[in-house]
Amino acid sequence: MGPTLIRSLGLVLTVAYGSLIVWTYANQPRTVAEMTGGITASVGAYRIDQPSYQDGLRYFHADRFLEARSAFARADPAKQDATTQFYIAYSFLREGWGRVYSDPALLQQARATLEHAIEVAPGGRINVADPNLTLTTSDELRAEIARGLTHDASDMNPFKVFRRRP
Amino acid sequence: MASTPTGPLSPLPPLPPLTPVPPLLETSAMSATIERVRRGRIIRESITLPLIFLTVSFGGGLRVAAASRHLVFLPPSLMALVLALLLLGALVRSGTLVPEALLRPDRPPLANASGLIVVITLFVAAAQVFNTTTPESGLLQFIVNLFFLLLLWNTVAAQPDRRRMIASLIVILGGAFVVKYVVLGALYDPAGGLTKRVLMTMLEGVTLGGLTYESPAPITGYVAFFTVLLFLIGVTLLPARAAGPDPGDR
Protein backbone atom coordinates (compact mmCIF):
# COMPACT_ATOMS: atom_id res chain seq x y z
CA MET A 1 0.00 0.00 0.00
CA GLY A 2 1.53 3.32 -1.06
CA PRO A 3 1.87 6.37 1.19
CA THR A 4 -0.79 8.29 -0.74
CA LEU A 5 -3.28 5.47 -0.31
CA ILE A 6 -2.51 5.14 3.41
CA ARG A 7 -2.90 8.88 3.95
CA SER A 8 -6.15 8.97 1.94
CA LEU A 9 -7.53 6.04 3.94
CA GLY A 10 -6.56 7.78 7.18
CA LEU A 11 -8.24 10.99 6.04
CA VAL A 12 -11.49 9.15 5.18
CA LEU A 13 -11.48 7.24 8.49
CA THR A 14 -10.78 10.39 10.48
CA VAL A 15 -13.52 12.39 8.75
CA ALA A 16 -16.05 9.55 9.24
CA TYR A 17 -15.15 9.01 12.90
CA GLY A 18 -15.01 12.74 13.60
CA SER A 19 -18.45 13.23 12.02
CA LEU A 20 -19.84 10.46 14.21
CA ILE A 21 -18.47 12.15 17.34
CA VAL A 22 -19.79 15.56 16.30
CA TRP A 23 -23.21 14.00 15.61
CA THR A 24 -23.22 12.33 19.03
CA TYR A 25 -22.31 15.53 20.88
CA ALA A 26 -24.81 17.58 18.87
CA ASN A 27 -27.74 15.15 19.30
CA GLN A 28 -27.01 14.02 22.87
CA PRO A 29 -28.48 10.49 22.71
CA ARG A 30 -29.42 9.38 26.22
CA THR A 31 -29.08 5.63 25.73
CA VAL A 32 -26.94 3.30 23.66
CA ALA A 33 -30.12 2.30 21.74
CA GLU A 34 -30.77 5.95 20.85
CA MET A 35 -27.15 6.36 19.76
CA THR A 36 -27.06 3.29 17.51
CA GLY A 37 -30.57 4.02 16.23
CA GLY A 38 -29.63 7.59 15.42
CA ILE A 39 -26.55 6.48 13.53
CA THR A 40 -28.45 3.86 11.52
CA ALA A 41 -31.23 6.39 10.86
CA SER A 42 -28.70 8.90 9.52
CA VAL A 43 -27.69 6.35 6.86
CA GLY A 44 -31.32 5.34 6.21
CA ALA A 45 -30.97 1.86 7.73
CA TYR A 46 -33.20 2.26 10.80
CA ARG A 47 -36.26 0.01 11.02
CA ILE A 48 -38.89 -0.12 13.77
CA ASP A 49 -40.18 -3.36 15.28
CA GLN A 50 -43.41 -3.89 13.32
CA PRO A 51 -45.20 -6.33 15.71
CA SER A 52 -44.69 -3.91 18.63
CA TYR A 53 -45.86 -1.02 16.45
CA GLN A 54 -49.05 -2.92 15.55
CA ASP A 55 -49.59 -3.66 19.27
CA GLY A 56 -49.20 0.05 19.96
CA LEU A 57 -51.76 0.97 17.29
CA ARG A 58 -54.26 -1.55 18.67
CA TYR A 59 -53.90 -0.20 22.21
CA PHE A 60 -54.05 3.39 20.95
CA HIS A 61 -57.33 2.85 19.12
CA ALA A 62 -58.73 1.13 22.22
CA ASP A 63 -57.85 4.27 24.29
CA ARG A 64 -55.36 2.30 26.38
CA PHE A 65 -52.71 4.97 26.20
CA LEU A 66 -50.22 3.72 28.79
CA GLU A 67 -50.06 0.33 27.07
CA ALA A 68 -49.86 2.03 23.68
CA ARG A 69 -46.88 4.17 24.73
CA SER A 70 -45.12 1.16 26.17
CA ALA A 71 -45.55 -0.77 22.89
CA PHE A 72 -44.53 2.23 20.78
CA ALA A 73 -41.42 2.72 22.93
CA ARG A 74 -40.52 -0.92 22.33
CA ALA A 75 -41.10 -0.51 18.59
CA ASP A 76 -38.95 2.61 18.32
CA PRO A 77 -36.31 2.45 21.10
CA ALA A 78 -34.08 5.01 19.38
CA LYS A 79 -36.97 7.49 18.96
CA GLN A 80 -36.06 7.95 15.32
CA ASP A 81 -39.35 7.03 13.61
CA ALA A 82 -41.47 10.14 13.12
CA THR A 83 -44.81 8.30 12.77
CA THR A 84 -44.34 6.28 15.96
CA GLN A 85 -43.34 9.41 17.85
CA PHE A 86 -46.39 11.17 16.39
CA TYR A 87 -48.64 8.47 17.83
CA ILE A 88 -46.91 8.76 21.23
CA ALA A 89 -47.51 12.52 21.20
CA TYR A 90 -51.12 11.91 20.15
CA SER A 91 -51.60 9.44 23.02
CA PHE A 92 -50.41 12.09 25.49
CA LEU A 93 -52.86 14.57 23.97
CA ARG A 94 -55.82 12.19 24.08
CA GLU A 95 -55.02 11.15 27.64
CA GLY A 96 -54.57 14.72 28.81
CA TRP A 97 -57.50 16.21 26.88
CA GLY A 98 -60.74 16.81 28.75
CA ARG A 99 -64.04 18.48 27.95
CA VAL A 100 -63.83 20.61 31.11
CA TYR A 101 -60.16 20.51 32.02
CA SER A 102 -56.96 19.43 30.22
CA ASP A 103 -53.96 18.05 32.10
CA PRO A 104 -51.10 20.50 31.38
CA ALA A 105 -48.38 18.00 32.38
CA LEU A 106 -49.54 15.46 29.80
CA LEU A 107 -49.96 18.16 27.15
CA GLN A 108 -46.40 19.36 27.83
CA GLN A 109 -45.19 15.80 27.28
CA ALA A 110 -47.23 15.68 24.06
CA ARG A 111 -45.60 18.89 22.89
CA ALA A 112 -42.06 17.69 23.70
CA THR A 113 -42.61 14.36 21.93
CA LEU A 114 -44.16 16.04 18.90
CA GLU A 115 -41.29 18.53 18.60
CA HIS A 116 -38.84 15.62 18.64
CA ALA A 117 -40.95 13.76 16.04
CA ILE A 118 -40.86 16.84 13.79
CA GLU A 119 -37.07 17.03 14.25
CA VAL A 120 -36.55 13.48 13.02
CA ALA A 121 -39.21 13.64 10.28
CA PRO A 122 -37.93 14.06 6.73
CA GLY A 123 -38.75 17.63 5.71
CA GLY A 124 -39.92 18.44 9.22
CA ARG A 125 -43.52 17.46 8.44
CA ILE A 126 -45.55 14.42 9.48
CA ASN A 127 -48.67 13.24 7.68
CA VAL A 128 -50.32 10.06 8.97
CA ALA A 129 -52.95 8.36 6.79
CA ASP A 130 -55.10 6.98 9.60
CA PRO A 131 -58.89 7.47 9.22
CA ASN A 132 -59.37 6.99 12.97
CA LEU A 133 -57.41 10.17 13.74
CA THR A 134 -59.05 13.59 13.86
CA LEU A 135 -55.70 15.31 13.42
CA THR A 136 -53.53 13.71 10.75
CA THR A 137 -50.66 16.17 10.39
CA SER A 138 -48.01 17.45 12.76
CA ASP A 139 -49.24 21.02 12.21
CA GLU A 140 -52.80 20.15 13.33
CA LEU A 141 -51.54 18.21 16.35
CA ARG A 142 -49.19 21.04 17.36
CA ALA A 143 -52.02 23.59 17.13
CA GLU A 144 -54.37 21.41 19.20
CA ILE A 145 -51.74 20.96 21.91
CA ALA A 146 -51.12 24.71 21.95
CA ARG A 147 -54.88 25.35 22.30
CA GLY A 148 -55.02 22.92 25.22
CA LEU A 149 -52.19 24.72 26.96
CA THR A 150 -53.65 28.18 26.43
CA HIS A 151 -56.02 29.61 29.02
CA ASP A 152 -58.29 32.48 28.02
CA ALA A 153 -61.88 33.71 28.33
CA SER A 154 -63.18 31.00 25.96
CA ASP A 155 -62.46 28.45 28.73
CA MET A 156 -65.57 29.81 30.45
CA ASN A 157 -67.78 28.96 27.48
CA PRO A 158 -70.17 26.17 28.69
CA PHE A 159 -70.63 24.89 25.12
CA LYS A 160 -66.99 23.85 25.21
CA VAL A 161 -68.05 20.54 26.72
CA PHE A 162 -69.71 19.61 23.44
CA ARG A 163 -66.58 19.98 21.33
CA ARG A 164 -65.27 16.95 19.51
CA ARG A 165 -62.39 14.98 20.99
CA PRO A 166 -59.20 15.36 18.88
CA MET B 1 80.30 -10.98 1.55
CA ALA B 2 77.64 -13.46 0.93
CA SER B 3 74.75 -12.49 -1.24
CA THR B 4 71.28 -13.83 -1.12
CA PRO B 5 70.60 -16.03 -4.08
CA THR B 6 67.81 -14.76 -6.20
CA GLY B 7 65.67 -17.15 -8.20
CA PRO B 8 62.70 -16.64 -10.47
CA LEU B 9 59.63 -15.20 -8.71
CA SER B 10 57.05 -17.78 -7.80
CA PRO B 11 53.56 -16.93 -9.12
CA LEU B 12 51.13 -15.53 -6.59
CA PRO B 13 48.34 -17.80 -5.47
CA PRO B 14 45.09 -17.03 -7.23
CA LEU B 15 42.82 -14.59 -5.43
CA PRO B 16 39.52 -15.91 -4.15
CA PRO B 17 36.65 -14.89 -6.39
CA LEU B 18 34.95 -11.66 -5.38
CA THR B 19 31.53 -12.09 -3.95
CA PRO B 20 29.49 -8.92 -4.59
CA VAL B 21 26.23 -10.52 -3.40
CA PRO B 22 26.48 -9.94 0.41
CA PRO B 23 26.89 -6.13 0.18
CA LEU B 24 23.99 -5.98 -2.25
CA LEU B 25 21.89 -8.08 0.10
CA GLU B 26 22.81 -5.80 2.96
CA THR B 27 21.82 -2.72 0.98
CA SER B 28 18.47 -4.16 -0.03
CA ALA B 29 17.80 -5.29 3.57
CA MET B 30 18.62 -1.81 4.82
CA SER B 31 16.40 -0.15 2.27
CA ALA B 32 13.60 -2.58 3.13
CA THR B 33 13.99 -1.68 6.81
CA ILE B 34 13.98 2.03 5.99
CA GLU B 35 10.87 1.55 3.87
CA ARG B 36 9.17 -0.40 6.66
CA VAL B 37 10.00 2.30 9.22
CA ARG B 38 8.78 5.02 6.88
CA ARG B 39 5.54 3.18 6.19
CA GLY B 40 5.04 2.61 9.93
CA ARG B 41 5.53 6.32 10.55
CA ILE B 42 3.01 7.21 7.84
CA ILE B 43 0.44 4.76 9.27
CA ARG B 44 1.02 6.14 12.76
CA GLU B 45 0.60 9.73 11.58
CA SER B 46 -2.35 9.16 9.25
CA ILE B 47 -4.38 6.48 11.03
CA THR B 48 -3.19 5.54 14.53
CA LEU B 49 -2.76 8.99 16.11
CA PRO B 50 -5.97 10.56 14.73
CA LEU B 51 -8.03 7.53 15.78
CA ILE B 52 -6.48 7.51 19.26
CA PHE B 53 -7.08 11.23 19.78
CA LEU B 54 -10.62 11.06 18.36
CA THR B 55 -11.44 8.21 20.74
CA VAL B 56 -10.11 10.33 23.60
CA SER B 57 -12.24 13.25 22.36
CA PHE B 58 -15.30 10.99 22.39
CA GLY B 59 -14.67 9.39 25.78
CA GLY B 60 -13.51 12.59 27.50
CA GLY B 61 -16.97 14.12 27.49
CA LEU B 62 -18.94 10.98 28.26
CA ARG B 63 -20.72 10.85 31.60
CA VAL B 64 -23.29 8.37 32.84
CA ALA B 65 -25.77 9.94 35.24
CA ALA B 66 -25.84 8.03 38.53
CA ALA B 67 -29.61 8.27 39.04
CA SER B 68 -31.09 7.82 35.57
CA ARG B 69 -28.16 5.94 33.93
CA HIS B 70 -28.58 8.25 30.95
CA LEU B 71 -25.61 9.11 28.78
CA VAL B 72 -24.50 12.73 28.77
CA PHE B 73 -21.93 14.10 26.31
CA LEU B 74 -20.22 17.23 27.64
CA PRO B 75 -18.29 19.40 25.20
CA PRO B 76 -15.08 20.96 26.57
CA SER B 77 -15.42 24.16 28.59
CA LEU B 78 -13.57 27.33 27.60
CA MET B 79 -11.11 26.75 30.43
CA ALA B 80 -10.40 23.24 29.10
CA LEU B 81 -9.58 24.76 25.69
CA VAL B 82 -7.16 27.22 27.33
CA LEU B 83 -5.49 24.42 29.29
CA ALA B 84 -5.24 22.30 26.11
CA LEU B 85 -3.48 25.16 24.33
CA LEU B 86 -1.08 25.51 27.24
CA LEU B 87 -0.41 21.77 27.16
CA LEU B 88 0.30 21.89 23.41
CA GLY B 89 2.79 24.66 24.08
CA ALA B 90 4.45 22.59 26.78
CA LEU B 91 4.63 19.55 24.48
CA VAL B 92 6.28 21.62 21.74
CA ARG B 93 8.77 23.30 24.08
CA SER B 94 9.79 19.96 25.60
CA GLY B 95 10.27 18.37 22.17
CA THR B 96 7.50 15.82 22.81
CA LEU B 97 5.78 17.21 19.73
CA VAL B 98 7.75 18.53 16.76
CA PRO B 99 5.39 20.52 14.55
CA GLU B 100 7.93 20.57 11.67
CA ALA B 101 7.65 16.80 11.46
CA LEU B 102 3.94 17.16 10.77
CA LEU B 103 3.66 20.41 8.83
CA ARG B 104 6.34 21.64 6.43
CA PRO B 105 6.21 23.55 3.14
CA ASP B 106 8.21 20.83 1.34
CA ARG B 107 5.73 18.08 2.21
CA PRO B 108 2.96 17.11 -0.20
CA PRO B 109 -0.47 18.60 0.58
CA LEU B 110 -1.89 15.22 1.63
CA ALA B 111 0.95 14.69 4.10
CA ASN B 112 0.44 18.19 5.52
CA ALA B 113 -3.31 17.49 5.80
CA SER B 114 -2.51 14.36 7.85
CA GLY B 115 -0.16 16.40 10.04
CA LEU B 116 -2.76 19.12 10.55
CA ILE B 117 -5.34 16.50 11.55
CA VAL B 118 -2.93 15.11 14.16
CA VAL B 119 -2.46 18.58 15.66
CA ILE B 120 -6.20 19.38 15.65
CA THR B 121 -7.24 16.02 17.13
CA LEU B 122 -4.46 16.30 19.73
CA PHE B 123 -5.80 19.71 20.77
CA VAL B 124 -9.41 18.48 21.05
CA ALA B 125 -8.29 15.32 22.89
CA ALA B 126 -6.23 17.40 25.35
CA ALA B 127 -9.26 19.63 26.01
CA GLN B 128 -11.45 16.58 26.60
CA VAL B 129 -8.89 14.99 28.93
CA PHE B 130 -9.00 18.14 31.08
CA ASN B 131 -12.80 18.04 30.76
CA THR B 132 -12.97 14.48 32.12
CA THR B 133 -10.55 15.05 35.01
CA THR B 134 -12.19 18.29 36.20
CA PRO B 135 -15.38 18.46 38.32
CA GLU B 136 -18.27 19.75 36.23
CA SER B 137 -19.18 22.80 38.30
CA GLY B 138 -18.76 24.75 41.49
CA LEU B 139 -15.80 25.67 43.64
CA LEU B 140 -14.12 22.31 43.10
CA GLN B 141 -14.02 22.96 39.35
CA PHE B 142 -12.34 26.31 39.98
CA ILE B 143 -9.78 24.77 42.34
CA VAL B 144 -8.87 21.93 39.94
CA ASN B 145 -8.64 24.33 36.99
CA LEU B 146 -6.32 26.55 39.00
CA PHE B 147 -4.27 23.48 39.93
CA PHE B 148 -3.94 22.55 36.24
CA LEU B 149 -3.09 26.09 35.21
CA LEU B 150 -0.30 26.49 37.75
CA LEU B 151 1.16 23.04 37.10
CA LEU B 152 1.20 23.53 33.33
CA TRP B 153 2.63 27.02 33.68
CA ASN B 154 5.35 25.59 35.90
CA THR B 155 6.02 22.81 33.37
CA VAL B 156 6.36 25.30 30.51
CA ALA B 157 8.73 27.45 32.58
CA ALA B 158 10.85 24.46 33.64
CA GLN B 159 11.39 23.41 29.96
CA PRO B 160 11.69 19.69 30.70
CA ASP B 161 12.88 17.16 28.13
CA ARG B 162 10.46 14.68 26.53
CA ARG B 163 10.87 11.96 29.15
CA ARG B 164 10.28 14.36 32.05
CA MET B 165 7.39 16.04 30.23
CA ILE B 166 5.59 12.71 29.85
CA ALA B 167 6.33 11.80 33.49
CA SER B 168 4.98 15.19 34.56
CA LEU B 169 1.85 14.69 32.46
CA ILE B 170 1.24 11.28 34.04
CA VAL B 171 1.48 12.85 37.50
CA ILE B 172 -0.79 15.81 36.63
CA LEU B 173 -3.52 13.78 34.93
CA GLY B 174 -3.19 10.79 37.25
CA GLY B 175 -3.46 13.04 40.30
CA ALA B 176 -6.51 14.83 38.95
CA PHE B 177 -8.13 11.51 38.05
CA VAL B 178 -7.58 10.14 41.56
CA VAL B 179 -8.94 13.33 43.15
CA LYS B 180 -12.10 13.38 41.02
CA TYR B 181 -13.03 9.74 40.59
CA VAL B 182 -11.55 8.13 43.70
CA VAL B 183 -11.53 10.74 46.47
CA LEU B 184 -14.49 12.96 45.50
CA GLY B 185 -16.39 9.96 44.11
CA ALA B 186 -16.08 8.25 47.49
CA LEU B 187 -16.77 11.37 49.57
CA TYR B 188 -19.95 12.21 47.69
CA ASP B 189 -21.12 8.62 47.21
CA PRO B 190 -24.71 8.65 48.49
CA ALA B 191 -24.48 4.94 49.34
CA GLY B 192 -21.37 5.49 51.47
CA GLY B 193 -18.75 2.73 51.49
CA LEU B 194 -15.45 1.77 53.03
CA THR B 195 -13.43 4.46 51.22
CA LYS B 196 -15.84 7.15 52.41
CA ARG B 197 -15.65 5.94 56.00
CA VAL B 198 -11.84 5.82 55.89
CA LEU B 199 -11.63 9.30 54.37
CA MET B 200 -14.11 10.76 56.84
CA THR B 201 -12.17 9.21 59.70
CA MET B 202 -8.91 10.63 58.38
CA LEU B 203 -10.51 14.05 57.94
CA GLU B 204 -12.05 13.95 61.39
CA GLY B 205 -13.55 17.28 62.33
CA VAL B 206 -13.67 18.50 58.75
CA THR B 207 -17.03 18.83 57.03
CA LEU B 208 -17.72 19.23 53.34
CA GLY B 209 -19.78 22.33 54.11
CA GLY B 210 -21.12 24.06 51.01
CA LEU B 211 -18.85 22.19 48.59
CA THR B 212 -21.20 20.54 46.14
CA TYR B 213 -20.31 17.77 43.74
CA GLU B 214 -22.51 15.39 41.77
CA SER B 215 -20.92 11.98 41.66
CA PRO B 216 -21.43 10.22 38.30
CA ALA B 217 -22.11 6.50 37.87
CA PRO B 218 -19.04 4.32 38.53
CA ILE B 219 -18.75 3.39 34.85
CA THR B 220 -17.82 7.01 34.09
CA GLY B 221 -14.65 6.53 36.15
CA TYR B 222 -13.67 3.45 34.14
CA VAL B 223 -14.27 5.30 30.86
CA ALA B 224 -12.22 8.25 32.15
CA PHE B 225 -9.37 5.96 33.22
CA PHE B 226 -9.02 4.39 29.79
CA THR B 227 -9.46 7.79 28.12
CA VAL B 228 -6.57 9.29 30.10
CA LEU B 229 -4.45 6.17 29.48
CA LEU B 230 -5.15 6.31 25.74
CA PHE B 231 -4.26 10.00 25.66
CA LEU B 232 -0.90 9.31 27.33
CA ILE B 233 -0.21 6.53 24.82
CA GLY B 234 -1.05 8.94 22.01
CA VAL B 235 1.32 11.57 23.43
CA THR B 236 4.20 9.05 23.57
CA LEU B 237 3.55 8.17 19.90
CA LEU B 238 3.84 11.79 18.73
CA PRO B 239 6.82 12.62 16.48
CA ALA B 240 9.41 13.76 19.00
CA ARG B 241 12.53 15.89 18.68
CA ALA B 242 14.87 12.87 18.73
CA ALA B 243 13.22 11.46 15.65
CA GLY B 244 13.46 14.76 13.80
CA PRO B 245 12.03 15.52 10.40
CA ASP B 246 12.74 12.91 7.74
CA PRO B 247 14.38 14.40 4.63
CA GLY B 248 12.93 11.62 2.51
CA ASP B 249 9.46 12.29 3.85
CA ARG B 250 6.71 11.55 1.37
XYZ file of C-alpha atoms in Angstrom, chain B residues 6-178:
173
model
C 67.808 -14.765 -6.204
C 65.672 -17.153 -8.203
C 62.698 -16.638 -10.475
C 59.632 -15.203 -8.708
C 57.050 -17.778 -7.802
C 53.561 -16.926 -9.117
C 51.133 -15.532 -6.587
C 48.340 -17.799 -5.471
C 45.088 -17.033 -7.235
C 42.825 -14.589 -5.431
C 39.523 -15.914 -4.150
C 36.654 -14.893 -6.390
C 34.947 -11.657 -5.382
C 31.528 -12.089 -3.945
C 29.493 -8.921 -4.594
C 26.234 -10.520 -3.397
C 26.482 -9.942 0.407
C 26.892 -6.133 0.177
C 23.987 -5.981 -2.250
C 21.888 -8.081 0.098
C 22.812 -5.799 2.958
C 21.825 -2.718 0.981
C 18.469 -4.157 -0.026
C 17.802 -5.288 3.565
C 18.618 -1.811 4.821
C 16.400 -0.150 2.267
C 13.596 -2.583 3.132
C 13.989 -1.676 6.810
C 13.982 2.035 5.993
C 10.873 1.551 3.873
C 9.170 -0.398 6.658
C 10.003 2.299 9.217
C 8.783 5.024 6.875
C 5.542 3.179 6.193
C 5.041 2.610 9.931
C 5.529 6.316 10.546
C 3.011 7.207 7.838
C 0.444 4.757 9.271
C 1.015 6.141 12.761
C 0.600 9.726 11.578
C -2.352 9.156 9.248
C -4.382 6.485 11.025
C -3.194 5.536 14.528
C -2.758 8.986 16.107
C -5.974 10.563 14.727
C -8.030 7.532 15.777
C -6.481 7.513 19.263
C -7.084 11.230 19.776
C -10.619 11.065 18.360
C -11.438 8.206 20.736
C -10.106 10.332 23.603
C -12.241 13.254 22.356
C -15.302 10.991 22.390
C -14.669 9.387 25.780
C -13.515 12.586 27.501
C -16.974 14.125 27.495
C -18.936 10.979 28.256
C -20.722 10.846 31.601
C -23.286 8.367 32.837
C -25.768 9.944 35.240
C -25.845 8.035 38.527
C -29.608 8.266 39.044
C -31.087 7.818 35.567
C -28.163 5.936 33.926
C -28.584 8.249 30.952
C -25.607 9.106 28.776
C -24.500 12.733 28.767
C -21.930 14.098 26.315
C -20.218 17.230 27.639
C -18.291 19.405 25.198
C -15.083 20.961 26.574
C -15.419 24.157 28.592
C -13.569 27.326 27.595
C -11.106 26.747 30.429
C -10.400 23.238 29.100
C -9.577 24.761 25.694
C -7.162 27.223 27.328
C -5.491 24.415 29.287
C -5.237 22.303 26.108
C -3.485 25.161 24.333
C -1.081 25.509 27.242
C -0.410 21.766 27.162
C 0.302 21.886 23.415
C 2.793 24.665 24.080
C 4.451 22.586 26.784
C 4.628 19.550 24.477
C 6.276 21.617 21.738
C 8.774 23.296 24.081
C 9.788 19.956 25.600
C 10.269 18.370 22.172
C 7.499 15.825 22.807
C 5.785 17.215 19.730
C 7.749 18.535 16.760
C 5.389 20.522 14.553
C 7.927 20.573 11.674
C 7.654 16.797 11.463
C 3.942 17.157 10.770
C 3.660 20.412 8.831
C 6.339 21.640 6.432
C 6.206 23.548 3.143
C 8.211 20.832 1.336
C 5.731 18.085 2.213
C 2.964 17.106 -0.201
C -0.474 18.602 0.578
C -1.895 15.223 1.629
C 0.951 14.690 4.104
C 0.436 18.194 5.516
C -3.307 17.491 5.799
C -2.512 14.358 7.850
C -0.161 16.400 10.039
C -2.756 19.117 10.547
C -5.335 16.504 11.546
C -2.931 15.108 14.156
C -2.457 18.583 15.660
C -6.202 19.384 15.651
C -7.239 16.019 17.126
C -4.461 16.303 19.735
C -5.803 19.711 20.769
C -9.411 18.476 21.055
C -8.290 15.325 22.889
C -6.234 17.398 25.349
C -9.262 19.626 26.013
C -11.449 16.577 26.596
C -8.892 14.989 28.934
C -9.002 18.142 31.075
C -12.798 18.036 30.764
C -12.973 14.480 32.120
C -10.552 15.052 35.012
C -12.189 18.294 36.200
C -15.377 18.459 38.319
C -18.269 19.753 36.230
C -19.181 22.801 38.303
C -18.762 24.750 41.486
C -15.797 25.671 43.640
C -14.124 22.308 43.102
C -14.018 22.956 39.353
C -12.338 26.313 39.981
C -9.778 24.766 42.341
C -8.867 21.927 39.943
C -8.644 24.328 36.987
C -6.317 26.550 39.000
C -4.265 23.478 39.929
C -3.939 22.545 36.239
C -3.091 26.094 35.210
C -0.304 26.485 37.753
C 1.158 23.040 37.095
C 1.202 23.534 33.329
C 2.633 27.016 33.679
C 5.349 25.591 35.901
C 6.022 22.815 33.374
C 6.356 25.305 30.509
C 8.725 27.453 32.582
C 10.851 24.463 33.636
C 11.394 23.411 29.965
C 11.690 19.692 30.705
C 12.883 17.160 28.134
C 10.462 14.684 26.526
C 10.870 11.963 29.152
C 10.276 14.359 32.047
C 7.392 16.035 30.230
C 5.586 12.712 29.854
C 6.329 11.796 33.486
C 4.978 15.195 34.565
C 1.853 14.689 32.460
C 1.244 11.276 34.036
C 1.481 12.851 37.496
C -0.788 15.812 36.627
C -3.519 13.779 34.927
C -3.190 10.793 37.248
C -3.462 13.042 40.299
C -6.506 14.831 38.952
C -8.127 11.513 38.051
C -7.579 10.144 41.562
